[in-house]
């Protein structure tokens, strides 16, 4: 068997359980330490990454999920929301890169970049002019990743989860027409 074989495919309803579990693990790996109240984190995980919520998300025409497998093991996923306007941008034909998460043990393998490739190709194929995303202000690794991939900062917004308040950069990338 070939070792380190990466497969990225558009997710289907059958992938919902894997994506829900990946979402819970990767979110906790990345942000779990920022919560002073464990229940705030657990409530957010249940609301955001329940199997039912992921199934519903996959079935929406406006969403496109991709899942990454390394040697058949699910190790990451990404989510694109088509036709998602943003207050900081005038473009009406824009989409949102909502999530790219990869398990911590696999971050150095370029899987995030491969997921981004598939998400951006889909956005372009579906006719979007550009893409935007939100990234936690303190997540320098992600900010550097996006800056190195042609995004620029265009604004900031806040978001609260339980007792915690977070600040996010809004980043934007135009596609070559």
PDB file of C-alpha atoms in Angstrom:
ATOM      1  CA  UNK A   1       0.000   0.000   0.000  1.00  0.00           C
ATOM      2  CA  UNK A   2       1.233   3.450  -0.912  1.00  0.00           C
ATOM      3  CA  UNK A   3       2.088   5.492   2.200  1.00  0.00           C
ATOM      4  CA  UNK A   4       0.948   9.107   2.726  1.00  0.00           C
ATOM      5  CA  UNK A   5      -1.684   8.950  -0.005  1.00  0.00           C
ATOM      6  CA  UNK A   6      -3.785  12.105   0.210  1.00  0.00           C
ATOM      7  CA  UNK A   7      -7.340  12.124  -1.121  1.00  0.00           C
ATOM      8  CA  UNK A   8      -9.488  15.251  -1.057  1.00  0.00           C
ATOM      9  CA  UNK A   9     -13.069  14.895  -2.211  1.00  0.00           C
ATOM     10  CA  UNK A  10     -16.285  16.846  -2.050  1.00  0.00           C
ATOM     11  CA  UNK A  11     -18.085  15.688   1.060  1.00  0.00           C
ATOM     12  CA  UNK A  12     -21.432  13.920   0.975  1.00  0.00           C
ATOM     13  CA  UNK A  13     -23.967  13.196   3.691  1.00  0.00           C
ATOM     14  CA  UNK A  14     -22.035   9.969   4.407  1.00  0.00           C
ATOM     15  CA  UNK A  15     -19.072  12.117   5.532  1.00  0.00           C
ATOM     16  CA  UNK A  16     -21.099  14.061   8.134  1.00  0.00           C
ATOM     17  CA  UNK A  17     -20.006  11.957  11.121  1.00  0.00           C
ATOM     18  CA  UNK A  18     -16.319  12.317  10.197  1.00  0.00           C
ATOM     19  CA  UNK A  19     -16.667  16.070   9.634  1.00  0.00           C
ATOM     20  CA  UNK A  20     -18.540  16.541  12.919  1.00  0.00           C
ATOM     21  CA  UNK A  21     -15.783  14.715  14.796  1.00  0.00           C
ATOM     22  CA  UNK A  22     -13.013  16.546  12.915  1.00  0.00           C
ATOM     23  CA  UNK A  23     -14.751  19.839  13.668  1.00  0.00           C
ATOM     24  CA  UNK A  24     -14.923  19.149  17.384  1.00  0.00           C
ATOM     25  CA  UNK A  25     -11.323  17.962  17.630  1.00  0.00           C
ATOM     26  CA  UNK A  26      -9.713  20.612  15.423  1.00  0.00           C
ATOM     27  CA  UNK A  27     -11.682  23.490  16.988  1.00  0.00           C
ATOM     28  CA  UNK A  28     -10.690  22.301  20.465  1.00  0.00           C
ATOM     29  CA  UNK A  29      -7.046  21.878  19.401  1.00  0.00           C
ATOM     30  CA  UNK A  30      -6.971  25.396  17.981  1.00  0.00           C
ATOM     31  CA  UNK A  31      -9.138  27.342  20.418  1.00  0.00           C
ATOM     32  CA  UNK A  32      -9.993  25.204  23.453  1.00  0.00           C
ATOM     33  CA  UNK A  33      -7.390  26.927  25.602  1.00  0.00           C
ATOM     34  CA  UNK A  34      -9.092  30.299  25.097  1.00  0.00           C
ATOM     35  CA  UNK A  35     -12.185  29.313  27.087  1.00  0.00           C
ATOM     36  CA  UNK A  36     -12.339  29.979  30.823  1.00  0.00           C
ATOM     37  CA  UNK A  37     -15.596  28.007  31.125  1.00  0.00           C
ATOM     38  CA  UNK A  38     -15.453  24.461  29.759  1.00  0.00           C
ATOM     39  CA  UNK A  39     -19.247  24.401  29.334  1.00  0.00           C
ATOM     40  CA  UNK A  40     -19.079  27.397  26.966  1.00  0.00           C
ATOM     41  CA  UNK A  41     -16.764  25.380  24.717  1.00  0.00           C
ATOM     42  CA  UNK A  42     -18.862  22.196  25.003  1.00  0.00           C
ATOM     43  CA  UNK A  43     -22.097  24.070  24.218  1.00  0.00           C
ATOM     44  CA  UNK A  44     -20.482  25.690  21.170  1.00  0.00           C
ATOM     45  CA  UNK A  45     -19.176  22.341  19.926  1.00  0.00           C
ATOM     46  CA  UNK A  46     -22.620  20.768  20.284  1.00  0.00           C
ATOM     47  CA  UNK A  47     -24.347  23.647  18.471  1.00  0.00           C
ATOM     48  CA  UNK A  48     -21.795  23.916  15.683  1.00  0.00           C
ATOM     49  CA  UNK A  49     -20.531  20.383  15.128  1.00  0.00           C
ATOM     50  CA  UNK A  50     -23.463  18.086  15.845  1.00  0.00           C
ATOM     51  CA  UNK A  51     -23.867  15.376  13.219  1.00  0.00           C
ATOM     52  CA  UNK A  52     -27.360  16.690  12.417  1.00  0.00           C
ATOM     53  CA  UNK A  53     -26.092  20.269  11.885  1.00  0.00           C
ATOM     54  CA  UNK A  54     -23.307  19.040   9.588  1.00  0.00           C
ATOM     55  CA  UNK A  55     -25.779  16.893   7.612  1.00  0.00           C
ATOM     56  CA  UNK A  56     -28.061  19.907   7.182  1.00  0.00           C
ATOM     57  CA  UNK A  57     -25.094  22.039   6.124  1.00  0.00           C
ATOM     58  CA  UNK A  58     -23.939  19.534   3.512  1.00  0.00           C
ATOM     59  CA  UNK A  59     -27.449  19.418   2.039  1.00  0.00           C
ATOM     60  CA  UNK A  60     -27.711  23.207   1.564  1.00  0.00           C
ATOM     61  CA  UNK A  61     -27.157  24.261  -2.068  1.00  0.00           C
ATOM     62  CA  UNK A  62     -25.158  27.278  -0.896  1.00  0.00           C
ATOM     63  CA  UNK A  63     -22.548  25.163   0.951  1.00  0.00           C
ATOM     64  CA  UNK A  64     -19.721  23.033  -0.391  1.00  0.00           C
ATOM     65  CA  UNK A  65     -17.708  20.818   1.962  1.00  0.00           C
ATOM     66  CA  UNK A  66     -14.470  19.012   1.172  1.00  0.00           C
ATOM     67  CA  UNK A  67     -12.899  16.322   3.314  1.00  0.00           C
ATOM     68  CA  UNK A  68      -9.258  15.242   3.297  1.00  0.00           C
ATOM     69  CA  UNK A  69      -8.134  11.666   3.877  1.00  0.00           C
ATOM     70  CA  UNK A  70      -4.542  10.620   4.443  1.00  0.00           C
ATOM     71  CA  UNK A  71      -4.084   6.867   4.040  1.00  0.00           C
ATOM     72  CA  UNK A  72      -7.894   6.601   4.301  1.00  0.00           C
ATOM     73  CA  UNK A  73      -7.937   8.419   7.671  1.00  0.00           C
ATOM     74  CA  UNK A  74     -10.045  11.619   7.759  1.00  0.00           C
ATOM     75  CA  UNK A  75      -7.590  14.367   8.776  1.00  0.00           C
ATOM     76  CA  UNK A  76      -9.175  17.659   7.703  1.00  0.00           C
ATOM     77  CA  UNK A  77     -12.049  19.426   6.042  1.00  0.00           C
ATOM     78  CA  UNK A  78     -13.045  22.720   4.505  1.00  0.00           C
ATOM     79  CA  UNK A  79     -16.309  24.553   3.955  1.00  0.00           C
ATOM     80  CA  UNK A  80     -17.238  27.125   1.326  1.00  0.00           C
ATOM     81  CA  UNK A  81     -20.394  29.243   1.491  1.00  0.00           C
ATOM     82  CA  UNK A  82     -21.409  30.528  -1.934  1.00  0.00           C
ATOM     83  CA  UNK A  83     -23.095  33.928  -2.407  1.00  0.00           C
ATOM     84  CA  UNK A  84     -22.037  35.286   0.985  1.00  0.00           C
ATOM     85  CA  UNK A  85     -21.775  39.078   1.014  1.00  0.00           C
ATOM     86  CA  UNK A  86     -19.720  40.973   3.592  1.00  0.00           C
ATOM     87  CA  UNK A  87     -20.206  44.464   5.036  1.00  0.00           C
ATOM     88  CA  UNK A  88     -16.579  45.393   4.318  1.00  0.00           C
ATOM     89  CA  UNK A  89     -16.744  44.495   0.625  1.00  0.00           C
ATOM     90  CA  UNK A  90     -18.815  45.909  -2.226  1.00  0.00           C
ATOM     91  CA  UNK A  91     -18.585  42.793  -4.389  1.00  0.00           C
ATOM     92  CA  UNK A  92     -21.989  41.099  -4.601  1.00  0.00           C
ATOM     93  CA  UNK A  93     -20.650  38.015  -6.396  1.00  0.00           C
ATOM     94  CA  UNK A  94     -18.549  36.791  -3.498  1.00  0.00           C
ATOM     95  CA  UNK A  95     -18.259  33.654  -1.395  1.00  0.00           C
ATOM     96  CA  UNK A  96     -16.972  32.881   2.077  1.00  0.00           C
ATOM     97  CA  UNK A  97     -14.293  30.424   3.048  1.00  0.00           C
ATOM     98  CA  UNK A  98     -15.920  29.407   6.317  1.00  0.00           C
ATOM     99  CA  UNK A  99     -13.611  26.677   7.529  1.00  0.00           C
ATOM    100  CA  UNK A 100     -10.324  24.966   6.843  1.00  0.00           C
ATOM    101  CA  UNK A 101      -9.362  22.703   9.705  1.00  0.00           C
ATOM    102  CA  UNK A 102      -6.685  20.017   9.800  1.00  0.00           C
ATOM    103  CA  UNK A 103      -5.827  17.803  12.760  1.00  0.00           C
ATOM    104  CA  UNK A 104      -2.806  19.213  14.596  1.00  0.00           C
ATOM    105  CA  UNK A 105      -0.626  16.151  13.941  1.00  0.00           C
ATOM    106  CA  UNK A 106      -1.030  16.689  10.169  1.00  0.00           C
ATOM    107  CA  UNK A 107      -0.650  20.492   9.924  1.00  0.00           C
ATOM    108  CA  UNK A 108       2.856  20.371   8.459  1.00  0.00           C
ATOM    109  CA  UNK A 109       1.854  18.226   5.453  1.00  0.00           C
ATOM    110  CA  UNK A 110       0.288  20.977   3.307  1.00  0.00           C
ATOM    111  CA  UNK A 111      -3.224  19.550   3.606  1.00  0.00           C
ATOM    112  CA  UNK A 112      -4.701  22.971   4.414  1.00  0.00           C
ATOM    113  CA  UNK A 113      -3.225  24.370   1.221  1.00  0.00           C
ATOM    114  CA  UNK A 114      -4.686  21.465  -0.783  1.00  0.00           C
ATOM    115  CA  UNK A 115      -8.110  21.978   0.806  1.00  0.00           C
ATOM    116  CA  UNK A 116      -7.893  25.677  -0.013  1.00  0.00           C
ATOM    117  CA  UNK A 117      -7.067  24.828  -3.643  1.00  0.00           C
ATOM    118  CA  UNK A 118     -10.241  22.745  -3.979  1.00  0.00           C
ATOM    119  CA  UNK A 119     -12.384  25.389  -2.253  1.00  0.00           C
ATOM    120  CA  UNK A 120     -11.018  28.215  -4.428  1.00  0.00           C
ATOM    121  CA  UNK A 121     -11.384  26.183  -7.620  1.00  0.00           C
ATOM    122  CA  UNK A 122     -15.000  25.481  -6.701  1.00  0.00           C
ATOM    123  CA  UNK A 123     -15.627  29.175  -5.963  1.00  0.00           C
ATOM    124  CA  UNK A 124     -14.208  30.170  -9.349  1.00  0.00           C
ATOM    125  CA  UNK A 125     -16.061  27.372 -11.161  1.00  0.00           C
ATOM    126  CA  UNK A 126     -19.312  28.569  -9.554  1.00  0.00           C
ATOM    127  CA  UNK A 127     -18.674  32.111 -10.841  1.00  0.00           C
ATOM    128  CA  UNK A 128     -17.515  33.986  -7.735  1.00  0.00           C
ATOM    129  CA  UNK A 129     -15.325  37.069  -8.267  1.00  0.00           C
ATOM    130  CA  UNK A 130     -13.661  36.850  -4.872  1.00  0.00           C
ATOM    131  CA  UNK A 131     -13.653  35.194  -1.480  1.00  0.00           C
ATOM    132  CA  UNK A 132     -13.560  36.389   2.106  1.00  0.00           C
ATOM    133  CA  UNK A 133     -12.962  34.790   5.491  1.00  0.00           C
ATOM    134  CA  UNK A 134     -12.716  35.590   9.186  1.00  0.00           C
ATOM    135  CA  UNK A 135      -9.620  34.653  11.154  1.00  0.00           C
ATOM    136  CA  UNK A 136      -8.996  35.057  14.872  1.00  0.00           C
ATOM    137  CA  UNK A 137      -6.785  38.086  15.474  1.00  0.00           C
ATOM    138  CA  UNK A 138      -4.401  36.031  17.656  1.00  0.00           C
ATOM    139  CA  UNK A 139      -4.123  33.101  15.198  1.00  0.00           C
ATOM    140  CA  UNK A 140      -0.878  34.239  13.593  1.00  0.00           C
ATOM    141  CA  UNK A 141      -0.236  30.902  11.885  1.00  0.00           C
ATOM    142  CA  UNK A 142      -3.537  31.154   9.985  1.00  0.00           C
ATOM    143  CA  UNK A 143      -3.090  34.870   9.263  1.00  0.00           C
ATOM    144  CA  UNK A 144       0.354  34.205   7.771  1.00  0.00           C
ATOM    145  CA  UNK A 145      -1.072  31.313   5.734  1.00  0.00           C
ATOM    146  CA  UNK A 146      -3.752  33.556   4.216  1.00  0.00           C
ATOM    147  CA  UNK A 147      -1.420  36.524   3.641  1.00  0.00           C
ATOM    148  CA  UNK A 148       1.014  34.179   1.861  1.00  0.00           C
ATOM    149  CA  UNK A 149      -1.874  32.966  -0.306  1.00  0.00           C
ATOM    150  CA  UNK A 150      -2.936  36.372  -1.611  1.00  0.00           C
ATOM    151  CA  UNK A 151      -5.492  37.543   0.953  1.00  0.00           C
ATOM    152  CA  UNK A 152      -5.458  41.015   2.486  1.00  0.00           C
ATOM    153  CA  UNK A 153      -7.047  42.395   5.643  1.00  0.00           C
ATOM    154  CA  UNK A 154     -10.135  44.525   4.994  1.00  0.00           C
ATOM    155  CA  UNK A 155     -11.793  44.867   8.399  1.00  0.00           C
ATOM    156  CA  UNK A 156     -12.452  43.498  11.873  1.00  0.00           C
ATOM    157  CA  UNK A 157     -15.466  42.154  13.715  1.00  0.00           C
ATOM    158  CA  UNK A 158     -16.224  40.669  17.091  1.00  0.00           C
ATOM    159  CA  UNK A 159     -17.899  37.394  18.024  1.00  0.00           C
ATOM    160  CA  UNK A 160     -18.867  36.037  21.423  1.00  0.00           C
ATOM    161  CA  UNK A 161     -19.075  32.446  22.573  1.00  0.00           C
ATOM    162  CA  UNK A 162     -20.440  32.158  26.098  1.00  0.00           C
ATOM    163  CA  UNK A 163     -18.434  34.490  28.336  1.00  0.00           C
ATOM    164  CA  UNK A 164     -15.609  34.887  25.799  1.00  0.00           C
ATOM    165  CA  UNK A 165     -15.319  37.746  23.317  1.00  0.00           C
ATOM    166  CA  UNK A 166     -13.135  37.290  20.244  1.00  0.00           C
ATOM    167  CA  UNK A 167     -11.849  39.705  17.598  1.00  0.00           C
ATOM    168  CA  UNK A 168     -11.517  38.544  14.002  1.00  0.00           C
ATOM    169  CA  UNK A 169      -9.827  39.980  10.950  1.00  0.00           C
ATOM    170  CA  UNK A 170     -11.862  39.901   7.778  1.00  0.00           C
ATOM    171  CA  UNK A 171      -9.567  38.926   4.911  1.00  0.00           C
ATOM    172  CA  UNK A 172     -10.329  39.084   1.195  1.00  0.00           C
ATOM    173  CA  UNK A 173      -8.906  37.689  -2.023  1.00  0.00           C
ATOM    174  CA  UNK A 174      -9.905  38.635  -5.562  1.00  0.00           C
ATOM    175  CA  UNK A 175      -9.766  36.052  -8.303  1.00  0.00           C
ATOM    176  CA  UNK A 176      -8.033  36.851 -11.574  1.00  0.00           C
ATOM    177  CA  UNK A 177     -10.716  37.487 -14.150  1.00  0.00           C
TER     178      UNK A 177
END
